[in-house]
Amino acid sequence: MRAWLRGLLVILLAPLVAMAAYWAAACLLLLWPAKGQPAGNAAQVQAWVLSNGIHTDLVLPMRSPGMDWSTLFPPAHARAAPADAQYIAIGWGDREIYLHTPQWADLTVARTVRAALGRNGALLHVSHLREADLAHGTAHALPLSQGHYERLAAYVLAALPQGAARPVPNAHYADNDAFYEAVGSANLFRTCNNWTGEGLRAAGVTVSRWTPFDFTVTAHLAPARP
């Protein structure tokens, strides 16, 4: 009987121990960030990381020297993108969760497990934003040199199959957004926030070495309002 109870206890506690270890690893790695090169006085492009408390997006100027995102992600792909949009928000994530959980209350255990195991493809979620729209989440300042920005833009472009923006038909959360096919697959160790963090590291921005949660992406950035 005691052996049976011990086995049951292990079965019940193992997921909790795994979750605690996962969380602890993410928190500990915050103390060992991948050091980047601050833009400092060389900052030429002002961007942001936008968080809703769970998920992070890269927010980039719609148009800047060398890059016009409206040509790649045209407003026509959205239902009614604002004509005066100044920024574009770009996030990457699990295909099923993106398409079937417009609200976090819609998230199911089955979809969570499939996403954790990397069973689904990935999508980019792209929103056309006005400056005032950045107040709807928590914005963190991302001052970039031109070199930082070019590397970050290249990282985003690499997420598109053959560099082409292929919209998912009739997939929207609001009037100002669209979904696009993306390369890769999210899983427990490469979440939507990992994608954002990898982009920041590729650009040369100081960020944690592993960013599975939103706070692990933003911890080394300055909270700001545009």
XYZ file of C-alpha atoms in Angstrom:
226
model
C 0.000 0.000 0.000
C 2.791 2.397 0.891
C 4.491 1.771 -2.460
C 1.204 2.492 -4.238
C 0.820 5.743 -2.332
C 4.389 6.770 -3.095
C 3.801 6.088 -6.786
C 0.618 8.140 -6.751
C 2.422 10.977 -4.976
C 5.164 10.967 -7.610
C 2.600 11.064 -10.414
C 0.806 13.992 -8.797
C 3.906 15.964 -7.897
C 5.991 15.404 -11.034
C 4.112 17.983 -13.175
C 4.343 20.561 -10.381
C 8.068 19.970 -9.967
C 8.590 20.245 -13.732
C 6.632 23.500 -13.864
C 8.604 24.923 -10.950
C 11.915 23.959 -12.586
C 10.808 25.537 -15.877
C 9.848 28.788 -14.138
C 13.026 28.804 -12.020
C 15.257 28.299 -15.063
C 13.604 31.226 -16.854
C 14.015 33.467 -13.803
C 17.635 32.477 -13.150
C 18.635 33.138 -16.744
C 17.388 36.712 -16.338
C 20.491 37.228 -14.224
C 22.723 36.099 -17.109
C 21.532 38.119 -20.100
C 23.089 38.040 -23.537
C 24.761 41.434 -23.557
C 24.054 43.579 -26.566
C 25.352 46.912 -27.779
C 23.240 49.841 -26.507
C 22.155 52.211 -29.238
C 22.884 55.175 -26.956
C 23.371 58.397 -28.868
C 23.460 56.335 -32.063
C 19.741 55.491 -31.747
C 18.142 56.159 -35.099
C 14.961 54.071 -34.967
C 12.513 54.062 -32.063
C 10.703 50.764 -31.704
C 8.924 49.032 -28.828
C 8.133 45.659 -27.355
C 4.441 45.490 -26.490
C 3.171 43.023 -23.889
C -0.378 42.116 -22.899
C 0.873 40.333 -19.791
C 1.293 36.968 -21.531
C 2.392 37.548 -25.115
C 4.870 40.007 -26.633
C 4.990 41.706 -30.031
C 7.703 43.665 -31.779
C 6.394 47.126 -32.652
C 8.278 48.775 -35.502
C 7.824 52.021 -37.430
C 5.635 51.426 -40.446
C 8.149 53.278 -42.587
C 11.788 54.033 -41.904
C 14.933 54.306 -44.034
C 15.360 51.077 -45.956
C 12.096 49.427 -44.826
C 8.433 50.028 -45.603
C 6.416 47.330 -43.858
C 3.203 48.423 -45.577
C 4.496 46.981 -48.856
C 5.060 43.568 -47.265
C 1.969 43.593 -45.031
C -0.409 45.874 -46.950
C -3.383 47.414 -45.134
C -5.659 45.659 -47.635
C -4.919 42.337 -45.910
C -6.754 43.635 -42.830
C -10.478 44.265 -42.761
C -10.103 48.001 -42.138
C -6.581 49.026 -41.166
C -6.294 52.701 -40.178
C -4.960 54.767 -43.053
C -2.798 56.765 -40.637
C -1.176 53.754 -38.939
C 2.327 54.694 -37.811
C 3.512 51.331 -36.494
C 3.254 47.661 -37.212
C 3.118 45.067 -34.430
C 4.504 41.646 -35.302
C 4.233 38.503 -33.192
C 4.915 34.831 -33.874
C 3.154 31.886 -32.300
C 1.404 28.548 -32.441
C -1.042 28.282 -35.316
C -3.927 26.626 -33.448
C -3.688 28.860 -30.419
C -3.540 31.962 -32.591
C -6.530 30.980 -34.710
C -8.751 29.458 -32.030
C -8.091 31.515 -28.901
C -8.989 35.132 -29.652
C -9.556 35.367 -25.881
C -7.390 33.516 -23.354
C -10.603 32.043 -21.919
C -10.881 30.082 -25.186
C -7.650 28.182 -24.488
C -8.241 24.453 -23.957
C -6.060 21.784 -22.384
C -5.895 19.853 -25.665
C -4.641 22.885 -27.604
C -2.147 23.697 -24.864
C -0.707 20.179 -24.935
C -0.471 20.130 -28.727
C 1.276 23.489 -28.692
C 3.696 22.409 -25.960
C 4.631 19.357 -28.030
C 5.161 21.401 -31.207
C 2.421 19.614 -33.130
C 1.176 22.707 -34.966
C 2.713 25.066 -37.440
C 3.345 28.733 -36.732
C 1.833 32.016 -37.853
C 2.780 35.658 -37.744
C 0.177 38.024 -36.338
C 0.498 41.526 -37.758
C -1.433 44.588 -36.569
C -1.461 48.109 -37.975
C -1.291 50.564 -35.073
C -1.636 54.241 -34.388
C 0.522 55.767 -31.662
C -2.451 55.814 -29.277
C -2.915 52.051 -29.723
C 0.309 51.372 -27.848
C -1.412 52.457 -24.643
C -3.563 49.290 -24.742
C -0.646 47.132 -23.600
C 2.559 47.650 -21.684
C 5.085 49.254 -24.002
C 8.832 48.951 -23.444
C 11.189 51.254 -25.269
C 13.477 49.733 -27.870
C 15.828 52.432 -29.177
C 17.759 50.949 -32.095
C 20.721 51.983 -34.155
C 20.296 51.518 -37.882
C 22.390 48.348 -37.632
C 20.198 46.975 -34.829
C 17.095 47.703 -36.847
C 18.351 46.129 -40.051
C 19.213 42.916 -38.201
C 15.828 42.864 -36.489
C 14.028 43.425 -39.790
C 16.028 40.593 -41.367
C 15.027 38.327 -38.483
C 11.341 39.077 -39.055
C 11.666 38.502 -42.795
C 13.301 35.129 -42.135
C 10.085 34.000 -40.410
C 8.198 34.197 -43.718
C 8.271 31.168 -46.044
C 10.577 32.116 -48.926
C 10.315 35.699 -47.680
C 6.732 35.954 -48.946
C 3.845 37.285 -46.845
C 0.986 34.837 -47.418
C -2.134 35.893 -45.475
C -4.427 33.330 -43.893
C -7.886 33.924 -45.431
C -10.556 35.355 -43.132
C -8.364 35.167 -40.020
C -8.564 38.293 -37.874
C -8.924 39.364 -34.266
C -9.945 42.923 -35.133
C -10.265 45.230 -38.118
C -6.591 46.244 -38.106
C -4.863 42.859 -38.191
C -4.092 39.793 -40.291
C -2.350 36.452 -39.903
C 0.416 35.160 -42.158
C 2.025 31.779 -42.733
C 5.316 31.450 -40.873
C 8.197 29.020 -40.686
C 8.917 26.891 -37.640
C 6.740 25.514 -34.888
C 6.192 26.710 -31.347
C 6.725 24.322 -28.447
C 7.327 24.304 -24.709
C 10.907 25.484 -25.126
C 10.345 27.880 -28.012
C 7.286 29.898 -27.193
C 5.912 33.034 -28.824
C 8.004 35.060 -26.378
C 11.135 33.069 -27.227
C 10.672 34.244 -30.810
C 10.602 37.874 -29.685
C 13.645 37.392 -27.469
C 15.583 35.649 -30.226
C 14.887 38.610 -32.475
C 16.228 41.044 -29.902
C 19.384 38.970 -29.435
C 19.857 38.734 -33.198
C 19.570 42.515 -33.396
C 22.164 43.034 -30.661
C 19.812 44.110 -27.862
C 20.498 43.002 -24.275
C 17.931 40.360 -23.315
C 17.758 37.159 -21.292
C 19.261 34.075 -22.916
C 15.913 32.268 -22.711
C 12.599 34.111 -22.861
C 9.599 31.780 -22.515
C 7.524 34.393 -20.653
C 6.688 37.993 -21.427
C 8.583 39.330 -18.408
C 11.737 37.520 -19.502
C 11.588 39.511 -22.754
C 10.991 42.914 -21.169
C 13.059 42.686 -17.961
C 16.085 44.449 -19.495
C 14.046 47.040 -21.399
C 12.829 50.365 -20.065
C 9.061 50.761 -19.561
C 7.931 53.639 -21.720
C 5.043 55.307 -23.402
C 5.546 56.546 -26.957
